[in-house]
Short mmCIF file of C-alpha atoms and ligand atoms in Angstrom, two decimals:
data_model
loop_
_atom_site.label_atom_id
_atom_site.label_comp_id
_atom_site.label_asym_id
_atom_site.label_seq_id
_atom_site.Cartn_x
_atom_site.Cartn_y
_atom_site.Cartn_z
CA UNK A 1 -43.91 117.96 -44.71
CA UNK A 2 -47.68 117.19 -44.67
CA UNK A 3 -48.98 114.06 -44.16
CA UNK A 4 -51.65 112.40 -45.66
CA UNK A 5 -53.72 111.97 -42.51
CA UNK A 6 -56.77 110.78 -44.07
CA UNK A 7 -55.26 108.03 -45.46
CA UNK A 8 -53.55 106.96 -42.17
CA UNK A 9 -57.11 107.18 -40.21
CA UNK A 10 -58.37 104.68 -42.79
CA UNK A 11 -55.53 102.49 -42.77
CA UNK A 12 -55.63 103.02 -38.77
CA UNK A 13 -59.53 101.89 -38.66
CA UNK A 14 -59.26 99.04 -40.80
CA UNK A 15 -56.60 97.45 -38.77
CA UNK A 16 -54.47 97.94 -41.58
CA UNK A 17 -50.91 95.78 -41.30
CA UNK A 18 -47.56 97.23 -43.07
CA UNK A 19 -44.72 95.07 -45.19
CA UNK A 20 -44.74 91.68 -43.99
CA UNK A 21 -47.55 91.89 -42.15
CA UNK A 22 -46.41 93.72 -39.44
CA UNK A 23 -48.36 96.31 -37.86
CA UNK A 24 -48.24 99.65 -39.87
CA UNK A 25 -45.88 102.56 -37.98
CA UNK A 26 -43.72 99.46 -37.60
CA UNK A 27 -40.61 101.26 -38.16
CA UNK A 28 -39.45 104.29 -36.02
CA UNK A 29 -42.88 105.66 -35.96
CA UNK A 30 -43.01 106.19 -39.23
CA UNK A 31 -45.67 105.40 -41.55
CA UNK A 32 -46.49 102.71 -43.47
CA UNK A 33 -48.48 101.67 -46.59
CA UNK A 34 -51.53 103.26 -47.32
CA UNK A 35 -52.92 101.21 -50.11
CA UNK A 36 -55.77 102.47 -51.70
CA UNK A 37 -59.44 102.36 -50.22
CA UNK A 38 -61.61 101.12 -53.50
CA UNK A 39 -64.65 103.62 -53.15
CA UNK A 40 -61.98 106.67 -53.17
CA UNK A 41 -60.50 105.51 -56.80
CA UNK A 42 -62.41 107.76 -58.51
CA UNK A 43 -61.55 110.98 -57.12
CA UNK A 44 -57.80 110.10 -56.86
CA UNK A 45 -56.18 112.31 -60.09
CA UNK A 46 -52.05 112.22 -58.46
CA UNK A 47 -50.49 115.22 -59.87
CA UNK A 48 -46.92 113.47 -60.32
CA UNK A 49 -45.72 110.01 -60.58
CA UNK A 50 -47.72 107.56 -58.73
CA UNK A 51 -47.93 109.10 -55.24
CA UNK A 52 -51.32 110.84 -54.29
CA UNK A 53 -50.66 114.20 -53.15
CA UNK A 54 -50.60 114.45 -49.31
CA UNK A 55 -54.01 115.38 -48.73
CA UNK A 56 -55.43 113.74 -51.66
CA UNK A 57 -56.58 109.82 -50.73
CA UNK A 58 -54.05 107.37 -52.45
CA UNK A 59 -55.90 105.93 -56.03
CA UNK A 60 -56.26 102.07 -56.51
CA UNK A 61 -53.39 100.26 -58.39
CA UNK A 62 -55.04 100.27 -62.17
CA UNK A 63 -55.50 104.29 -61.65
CA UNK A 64 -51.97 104.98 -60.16
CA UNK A 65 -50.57 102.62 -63.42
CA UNK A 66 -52.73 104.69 -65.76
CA UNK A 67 -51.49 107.74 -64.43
CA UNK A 68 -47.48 106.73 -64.27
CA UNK A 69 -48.08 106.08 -68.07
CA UNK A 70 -49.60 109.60 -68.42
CA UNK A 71 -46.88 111.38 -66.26
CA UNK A 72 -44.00 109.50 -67.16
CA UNK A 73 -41.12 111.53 -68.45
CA UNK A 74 -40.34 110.34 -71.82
CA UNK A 75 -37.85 109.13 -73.12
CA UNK A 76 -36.95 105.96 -70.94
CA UNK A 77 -36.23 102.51 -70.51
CA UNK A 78 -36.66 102.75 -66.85
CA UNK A 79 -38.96 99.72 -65.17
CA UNK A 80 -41.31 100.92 -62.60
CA UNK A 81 -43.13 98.00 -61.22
CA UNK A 82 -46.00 98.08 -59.29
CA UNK A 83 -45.95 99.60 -55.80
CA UNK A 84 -48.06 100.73 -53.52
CA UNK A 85 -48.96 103.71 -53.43
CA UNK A 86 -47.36 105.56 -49.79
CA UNK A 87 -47.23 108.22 -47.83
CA UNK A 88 -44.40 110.41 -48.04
CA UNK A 89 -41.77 109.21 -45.86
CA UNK A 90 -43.10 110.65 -42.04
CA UNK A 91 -39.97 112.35 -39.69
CA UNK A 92 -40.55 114.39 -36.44
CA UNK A 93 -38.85 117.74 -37.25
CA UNK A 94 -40.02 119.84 -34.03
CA UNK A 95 -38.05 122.47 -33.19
CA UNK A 96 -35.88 121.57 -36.04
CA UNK A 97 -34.59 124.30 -37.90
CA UNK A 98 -35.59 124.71 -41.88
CA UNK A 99 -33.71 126.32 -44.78
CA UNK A 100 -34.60 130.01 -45.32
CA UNK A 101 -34.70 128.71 -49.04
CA UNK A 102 -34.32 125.36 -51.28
CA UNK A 103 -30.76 124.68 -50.91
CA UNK A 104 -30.89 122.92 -54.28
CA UNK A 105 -31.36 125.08 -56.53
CA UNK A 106 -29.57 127.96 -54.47
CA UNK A 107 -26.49 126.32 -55.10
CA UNK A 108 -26.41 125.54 -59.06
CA UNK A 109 -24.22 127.70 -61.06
CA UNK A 110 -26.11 129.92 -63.44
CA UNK A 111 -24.65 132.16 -65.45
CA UNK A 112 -22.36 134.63 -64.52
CA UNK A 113 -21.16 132.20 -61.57
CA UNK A 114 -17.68 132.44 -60.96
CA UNK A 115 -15.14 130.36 -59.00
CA UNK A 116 -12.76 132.76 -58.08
CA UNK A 117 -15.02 134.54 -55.99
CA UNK A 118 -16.41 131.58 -54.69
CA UNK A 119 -17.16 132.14 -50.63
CA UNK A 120 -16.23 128.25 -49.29
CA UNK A 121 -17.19 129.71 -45.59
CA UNK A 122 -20.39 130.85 -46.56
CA UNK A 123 -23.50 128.75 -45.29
CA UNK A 124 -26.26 129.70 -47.89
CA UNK A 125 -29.48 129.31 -47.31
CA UNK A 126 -28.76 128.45 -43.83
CA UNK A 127 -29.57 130.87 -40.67
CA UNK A 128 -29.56 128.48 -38.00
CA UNK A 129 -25.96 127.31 -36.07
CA UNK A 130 -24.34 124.17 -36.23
CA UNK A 131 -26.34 122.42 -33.49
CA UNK A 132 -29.36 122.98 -35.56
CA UNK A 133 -28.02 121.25 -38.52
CA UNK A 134 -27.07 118.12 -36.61
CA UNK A 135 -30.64 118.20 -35.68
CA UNK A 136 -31.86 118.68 -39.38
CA UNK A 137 -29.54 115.90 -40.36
CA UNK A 138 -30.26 113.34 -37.92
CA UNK A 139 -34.04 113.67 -38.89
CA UNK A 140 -33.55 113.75 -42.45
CA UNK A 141 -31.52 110.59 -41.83
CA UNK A 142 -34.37 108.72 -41.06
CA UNK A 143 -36.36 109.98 -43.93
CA UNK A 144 -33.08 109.33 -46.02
CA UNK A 145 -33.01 105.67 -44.56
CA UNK A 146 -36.81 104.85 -45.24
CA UNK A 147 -36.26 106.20 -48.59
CA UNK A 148 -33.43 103.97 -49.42
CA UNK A 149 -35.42 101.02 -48.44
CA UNK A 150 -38.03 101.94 -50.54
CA UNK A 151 -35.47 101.76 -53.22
CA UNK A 152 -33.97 98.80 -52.50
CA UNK A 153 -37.23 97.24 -52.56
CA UNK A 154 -38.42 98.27 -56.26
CA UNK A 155 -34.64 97.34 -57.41
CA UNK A 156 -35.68 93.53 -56.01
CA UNK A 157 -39.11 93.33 -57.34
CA UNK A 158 -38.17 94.13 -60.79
CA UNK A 159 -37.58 97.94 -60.94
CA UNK A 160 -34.57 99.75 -62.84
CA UNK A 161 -34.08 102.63 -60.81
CA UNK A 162 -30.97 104.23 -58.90
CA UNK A 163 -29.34 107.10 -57.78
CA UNK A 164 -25.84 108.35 -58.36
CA UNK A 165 -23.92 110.83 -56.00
CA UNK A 166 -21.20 112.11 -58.10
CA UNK A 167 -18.39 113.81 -55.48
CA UNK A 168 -15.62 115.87 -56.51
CA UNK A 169 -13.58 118.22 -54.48
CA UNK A 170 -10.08 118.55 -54.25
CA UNK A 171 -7.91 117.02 -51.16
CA UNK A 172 -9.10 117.22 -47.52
CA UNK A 173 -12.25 118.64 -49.26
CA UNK A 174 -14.14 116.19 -47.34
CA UNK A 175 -15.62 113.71 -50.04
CA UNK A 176 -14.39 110.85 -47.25
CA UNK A 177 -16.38 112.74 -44.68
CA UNK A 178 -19.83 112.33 -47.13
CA UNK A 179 -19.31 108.80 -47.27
CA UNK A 180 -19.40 108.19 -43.65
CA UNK A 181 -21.60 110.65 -42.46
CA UNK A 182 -24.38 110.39 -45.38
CA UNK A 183 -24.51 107.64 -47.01
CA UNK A 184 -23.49 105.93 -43.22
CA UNK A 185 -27.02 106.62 -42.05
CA UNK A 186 -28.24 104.30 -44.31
CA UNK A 187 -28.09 100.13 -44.91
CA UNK A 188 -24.80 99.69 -46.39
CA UNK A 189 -26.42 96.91 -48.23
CA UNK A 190 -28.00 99.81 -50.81
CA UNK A 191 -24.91 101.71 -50.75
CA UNK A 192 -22.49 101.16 -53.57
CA UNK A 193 -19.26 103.26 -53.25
CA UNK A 194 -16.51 103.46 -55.36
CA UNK A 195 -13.69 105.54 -55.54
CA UNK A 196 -11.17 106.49 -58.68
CA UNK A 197 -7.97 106.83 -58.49
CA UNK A 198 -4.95 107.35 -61.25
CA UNK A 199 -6.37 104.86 -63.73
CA UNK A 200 -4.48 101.57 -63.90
CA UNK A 201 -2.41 100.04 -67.46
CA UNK A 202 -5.60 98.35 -67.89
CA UNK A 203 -7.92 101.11 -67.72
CA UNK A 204 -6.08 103.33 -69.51
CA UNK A 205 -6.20 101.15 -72.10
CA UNK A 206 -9.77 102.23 -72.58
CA UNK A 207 -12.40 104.97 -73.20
CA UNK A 208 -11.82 106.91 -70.17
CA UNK A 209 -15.89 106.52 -69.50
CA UNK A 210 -15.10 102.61 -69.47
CA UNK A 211 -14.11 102.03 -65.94
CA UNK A 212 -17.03 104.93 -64.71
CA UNK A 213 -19.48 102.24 -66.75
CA UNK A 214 -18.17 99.13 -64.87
CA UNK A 215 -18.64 101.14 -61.32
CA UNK A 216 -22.27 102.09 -62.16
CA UNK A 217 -24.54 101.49 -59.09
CA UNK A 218 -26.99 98.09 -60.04
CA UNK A 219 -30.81 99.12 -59.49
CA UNK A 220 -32.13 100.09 -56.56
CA UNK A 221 -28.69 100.94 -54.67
CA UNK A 222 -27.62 104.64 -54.37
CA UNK A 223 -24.31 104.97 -55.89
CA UNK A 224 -21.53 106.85 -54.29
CA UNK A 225 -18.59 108.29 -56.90
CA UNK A 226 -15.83 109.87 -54.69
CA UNK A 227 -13.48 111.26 -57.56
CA UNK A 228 -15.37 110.39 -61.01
CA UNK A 229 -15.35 110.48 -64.87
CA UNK A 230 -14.76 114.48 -64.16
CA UNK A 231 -11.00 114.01 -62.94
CA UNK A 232 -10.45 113.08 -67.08
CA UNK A 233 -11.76 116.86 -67.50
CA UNK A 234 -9.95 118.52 -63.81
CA UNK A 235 -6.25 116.65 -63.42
CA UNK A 236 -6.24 115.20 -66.96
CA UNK A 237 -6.82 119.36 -68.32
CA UNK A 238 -4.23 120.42 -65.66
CA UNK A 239 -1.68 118.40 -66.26
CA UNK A 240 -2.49 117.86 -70.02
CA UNK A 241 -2.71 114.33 -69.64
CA UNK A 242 -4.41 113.92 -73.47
CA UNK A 243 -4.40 116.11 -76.85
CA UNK A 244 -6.45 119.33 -76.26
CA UNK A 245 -8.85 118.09 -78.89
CA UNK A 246 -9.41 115.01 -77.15
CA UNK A 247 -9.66 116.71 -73.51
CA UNK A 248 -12.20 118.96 -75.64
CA UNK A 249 -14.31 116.46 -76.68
CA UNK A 250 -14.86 114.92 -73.40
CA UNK A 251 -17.40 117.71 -72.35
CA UNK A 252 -19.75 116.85 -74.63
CA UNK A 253 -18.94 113.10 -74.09
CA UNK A 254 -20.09 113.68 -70.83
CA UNK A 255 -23.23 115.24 -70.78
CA UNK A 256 -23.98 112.62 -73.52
CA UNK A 257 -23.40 109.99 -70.85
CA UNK A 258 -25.27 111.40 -68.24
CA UNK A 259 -28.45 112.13 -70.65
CA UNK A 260 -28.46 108.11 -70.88
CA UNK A 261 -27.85 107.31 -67.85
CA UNK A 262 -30.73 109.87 -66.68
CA UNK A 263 -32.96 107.91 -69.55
CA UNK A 264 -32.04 104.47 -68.03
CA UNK A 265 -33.62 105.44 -64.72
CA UNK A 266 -30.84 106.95 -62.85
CA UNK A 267 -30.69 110.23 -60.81
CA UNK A 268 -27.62 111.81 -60.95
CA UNK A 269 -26.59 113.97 -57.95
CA UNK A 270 -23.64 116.12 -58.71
CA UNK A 271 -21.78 118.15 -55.75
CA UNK A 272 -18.44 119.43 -55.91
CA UNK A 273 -17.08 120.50 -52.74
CA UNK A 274 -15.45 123.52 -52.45
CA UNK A 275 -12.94 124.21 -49.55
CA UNK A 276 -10.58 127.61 -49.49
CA UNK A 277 -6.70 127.48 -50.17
CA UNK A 278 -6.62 128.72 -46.12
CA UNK A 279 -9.31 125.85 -45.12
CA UNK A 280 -7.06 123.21 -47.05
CA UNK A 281 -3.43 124.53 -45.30
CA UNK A 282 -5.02 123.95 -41.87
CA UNK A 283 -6.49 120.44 -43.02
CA UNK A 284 -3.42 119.64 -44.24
CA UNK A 285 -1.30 120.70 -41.52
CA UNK A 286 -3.70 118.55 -39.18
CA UNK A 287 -2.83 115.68 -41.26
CA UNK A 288 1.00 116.44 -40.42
CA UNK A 289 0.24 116.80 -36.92
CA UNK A 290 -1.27 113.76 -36.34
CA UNK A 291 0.35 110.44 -36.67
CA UNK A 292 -3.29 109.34 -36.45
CA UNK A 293 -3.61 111.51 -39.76
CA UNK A 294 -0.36 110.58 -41.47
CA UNK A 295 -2.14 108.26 -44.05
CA UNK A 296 -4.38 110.51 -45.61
CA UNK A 297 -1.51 112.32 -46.10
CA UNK A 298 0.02 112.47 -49.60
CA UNK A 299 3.29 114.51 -50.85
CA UNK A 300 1.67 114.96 -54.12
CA UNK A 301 -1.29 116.51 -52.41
CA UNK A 302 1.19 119.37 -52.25
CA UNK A 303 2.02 119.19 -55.96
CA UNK A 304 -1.76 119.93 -56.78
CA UNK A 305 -2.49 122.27 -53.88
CA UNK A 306 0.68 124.30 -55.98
CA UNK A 307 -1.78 124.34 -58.86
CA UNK A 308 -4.59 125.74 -57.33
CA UNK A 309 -5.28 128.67 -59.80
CA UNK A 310 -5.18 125.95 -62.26
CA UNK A 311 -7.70 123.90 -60.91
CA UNK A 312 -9.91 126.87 -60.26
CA UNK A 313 -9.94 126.95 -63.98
CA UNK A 314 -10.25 124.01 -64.78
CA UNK A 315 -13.64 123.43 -62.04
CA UNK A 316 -15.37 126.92 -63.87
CA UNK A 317 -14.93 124.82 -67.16
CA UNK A 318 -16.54 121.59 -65.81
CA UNK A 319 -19.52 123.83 -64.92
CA UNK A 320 -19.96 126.43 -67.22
CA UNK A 321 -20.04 123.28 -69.83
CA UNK A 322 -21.62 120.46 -68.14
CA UNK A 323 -24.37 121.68 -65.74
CA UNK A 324 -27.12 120.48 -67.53
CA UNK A 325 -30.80 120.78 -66.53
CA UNK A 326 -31.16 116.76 -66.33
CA UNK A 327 -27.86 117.02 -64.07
CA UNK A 328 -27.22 119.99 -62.88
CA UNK A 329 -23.68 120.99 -60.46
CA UNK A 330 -24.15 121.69 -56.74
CA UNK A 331 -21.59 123.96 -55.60
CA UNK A 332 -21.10 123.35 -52.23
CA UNK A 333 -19.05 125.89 -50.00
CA UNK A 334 -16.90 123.00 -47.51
CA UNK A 335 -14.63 124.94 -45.30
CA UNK A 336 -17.55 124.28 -42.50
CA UNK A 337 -17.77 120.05 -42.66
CA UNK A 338 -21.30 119.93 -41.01
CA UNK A 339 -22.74 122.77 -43.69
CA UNK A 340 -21.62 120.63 -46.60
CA UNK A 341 -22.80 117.10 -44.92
CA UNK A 342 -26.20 118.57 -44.21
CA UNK A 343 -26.33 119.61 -47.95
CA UNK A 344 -25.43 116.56 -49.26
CA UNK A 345 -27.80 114.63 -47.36
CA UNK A 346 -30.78 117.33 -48.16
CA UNK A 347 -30.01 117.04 -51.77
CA UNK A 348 -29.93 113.13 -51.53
CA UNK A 349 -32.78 113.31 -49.92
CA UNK A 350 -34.64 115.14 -52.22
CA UNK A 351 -33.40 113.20 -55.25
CA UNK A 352 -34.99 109.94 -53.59
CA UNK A 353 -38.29 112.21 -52.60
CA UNK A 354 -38.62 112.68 -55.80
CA UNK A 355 -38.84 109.35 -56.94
CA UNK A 356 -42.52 108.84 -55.55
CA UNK A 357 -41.44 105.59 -54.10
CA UNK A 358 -43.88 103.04 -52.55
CA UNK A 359 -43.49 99.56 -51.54
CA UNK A 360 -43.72 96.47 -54.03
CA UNK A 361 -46.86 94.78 -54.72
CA UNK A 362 -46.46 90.92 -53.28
CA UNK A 363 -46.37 89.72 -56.72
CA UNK A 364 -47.64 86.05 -54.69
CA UNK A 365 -51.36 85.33 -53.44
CA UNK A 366 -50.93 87.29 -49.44
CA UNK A 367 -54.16 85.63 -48.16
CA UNK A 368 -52.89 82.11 -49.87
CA UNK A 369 -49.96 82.78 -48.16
CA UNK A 370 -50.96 83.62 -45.11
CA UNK A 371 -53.49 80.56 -45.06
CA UNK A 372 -50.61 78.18 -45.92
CA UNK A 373 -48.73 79.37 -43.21
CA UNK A 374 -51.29 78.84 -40.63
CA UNK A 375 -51.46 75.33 -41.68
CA UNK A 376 -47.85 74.77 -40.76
CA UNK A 377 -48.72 76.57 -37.19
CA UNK A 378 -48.00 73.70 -35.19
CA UNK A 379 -45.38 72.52 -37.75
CA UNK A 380 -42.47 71.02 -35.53
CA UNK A 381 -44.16 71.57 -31.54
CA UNK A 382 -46.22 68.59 -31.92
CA UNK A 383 -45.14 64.77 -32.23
CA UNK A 384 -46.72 63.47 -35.73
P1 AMP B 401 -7.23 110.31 -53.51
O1 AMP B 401 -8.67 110.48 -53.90
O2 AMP B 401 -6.76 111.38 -52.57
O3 AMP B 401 -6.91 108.94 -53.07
O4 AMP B 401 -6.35 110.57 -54.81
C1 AMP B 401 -6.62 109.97 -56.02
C2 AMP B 401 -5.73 110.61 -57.06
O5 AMP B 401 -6.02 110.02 -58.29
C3 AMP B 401 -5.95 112.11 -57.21
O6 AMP B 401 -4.73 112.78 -57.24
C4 AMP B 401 -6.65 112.21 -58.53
O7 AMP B 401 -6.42 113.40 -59.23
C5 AMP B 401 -6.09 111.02 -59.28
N1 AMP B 401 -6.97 110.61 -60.37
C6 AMP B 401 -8.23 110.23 -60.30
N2 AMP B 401 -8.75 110.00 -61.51
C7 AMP B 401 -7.77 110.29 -62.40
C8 AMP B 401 -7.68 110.27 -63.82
N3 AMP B 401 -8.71 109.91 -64.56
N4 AMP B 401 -6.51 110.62 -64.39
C9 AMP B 401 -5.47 110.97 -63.61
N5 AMP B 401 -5.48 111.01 -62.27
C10 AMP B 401 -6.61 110.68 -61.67
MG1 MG B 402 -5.71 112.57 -51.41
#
């Protein structure tokens, strides 16, 4: 990724000091703020959101708000406050191997995708071995972990925004495996997980979107979904668990739901995980084997493994009917667990990238601050 250089060299020159006054490349060597030289406003036109692009010097804080308002898509009731404008996120990669092509969009289904011949051993986009995607990972995780902060940090200074990773797979796809692997590079503090289960009396007393609404990730946290609102169209289909036209209607339902959540300022990530009927045996013979293993082991697991042509079905539906452009399906082949983690976290990644995200704007007087404080230097080390 390029860097904006020029605006590190000023920062660098001036002395310049990071969030909470620490020196800037405070943080793993990575870099800081780079608030906005005065003299350069005028030249500063950011393309998107309110970053600069990386060689373009970052615009002062009136000209970035002018442009959000330009660039903002429309419509939302998303709250951006005011950041600082920043450098993109800065990680080491040498050496490290890159996709042969964006792995996002490489792995939405378009038309004419089909399940059935779905290759869950294939690594698209991906030439390099496994070593070089532990590589890729553990630097993205850094990026992935700045980025989250960032996050965090507009969610507590008055910001709406979040982001929702929406995990489905059938069993021993390895929707646990994300959870620990991806979202455990980051602060569990901005990590909100929840998992779904067969609803309780009380839920299913309710709109099945009800409980999904109570589970929503609160601003600035990335949300984690491991099973979702999309088991009411996968086991509820299967095992006709409502009226057809009610099952029918829930398609539409969804997307509905997902347009406003996309409206209210959150980024839906959507990855289903997709392991082969040979992949799952040996998982679940593993599970069998190992007394260590026993309790991710469930009898009905077999039940629904029985059922697999079903749910073949029943996941080309979900697709074909609810990959919309504001949130579209990943398809991700899982029979290799460190092909599907590295996706995951690349298209986390991205989805935070994308958010332009700076650091808050002390919404307090710094120099008053910092003046008040020195007063109290001696506060306590000297008898009064
Ligand atoms: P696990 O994720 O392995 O703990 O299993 C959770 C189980 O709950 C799976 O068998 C899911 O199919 C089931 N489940 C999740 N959501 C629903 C739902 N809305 N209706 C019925 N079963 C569900
Ligand atoms: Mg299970």
């Amino acid at each position: 990724m390029a860097q904006s250089t020029a605006s590190k060299k000023a920062a660098k020159a001036k002395g310049k000091t990071g969030k909470n006054g620490k020196p800037e490349k405070a943080k793993n060597g990575k870099a800081g703020m780079s608030k906005t030289e005065p003299d350069k406003a005028e030249e500063a036109k950011p393309s998107k959101g309110r970053r600069p692009g990386p060689d373009k010097p970052a615009p002062d804080k009136s000209t970035a708000a002018k442009a959000t308002k330009a660039t903002k898509p429309e419509p939302t009731d998303a709250v951006e406050p005011d950041v600082y404008t920043a450098d993109p996120v800065e990680v080491t990669r040498e050496g490290a191997k890159d996709w042969s092509e964006p792995v996002g969009p490489l792995l939405r289904p378009g038309d004419g995708f089909d399940l059935a011949t779905f290759d869950a051993g294939a690594t698209p986009g991906w030439d390099g071995s496994e070593k070089d995607a532990e590589r890729r990972m553990a630097a993205l995780g850094e990026e992935l972990s700045e980025l989250q902060e960032r996050l965090y940090a507009e969610g507590r200074s008055g910001g709406s925004r979040s982001v929702l990773l929406v995990l489905q797979g059938l069993d021993t796809s390895g929707k646990g495996g994300i959870a620990r692997h991806v979202l455990g590079m980051v602060d569990p503090q901005g990590v909100a997980l929840r998992s779904f289960g067969v609803p309780t009396l009380q839920e299913r007393e309710h709109h099945f979107l009800w409980r999904i609404r109570n589970a929503l990730p609160p601003t600035g946290r990335i949300g984690l979904f491991d099973r979702s609102h999309y088991e009411d169209v996968l086991v509820a289909v299967v095992d006709e668990l409502a009226p057809p036209e009610e099952l029918d209607a829930r398609y539409g339902e969804i997307n509905d739901f997902e347009a406003e959540l996309a409206g209210s300022g959150t980024t839906i990530v959507k990855v289903a995980l997709v392991i082969s009927p040979q992949e799952q045996y040996d998982r679940l013979h593993e599970r069998l084997e190992r007394p260590d293993k026993h309790w991710k082991f469930s009898v009905g697991d077999l039940a629904t493994r029985a059922k697999w042509p079903q749910y073949t079905q029943a996941y080309q539906r979900v697709f074909d009917r609810t990959s919309t452009e504001g949130a579209p399906w990943h398809v991700v082949p899982a029979d290799n667990k460190w092909f599907s983690r590295l996706v995951v976290t690349e298209l986390l990644t991205q989805a935070l990238r994308d958010l332009n995200l700076g650091w808050p704007v002390a919404d307090f007087d710094v120099d008053a601050a910092r003046a008040a404080l020195e007063e109290t230097k001696d506060q306590g080390t000297t008898a009064s």
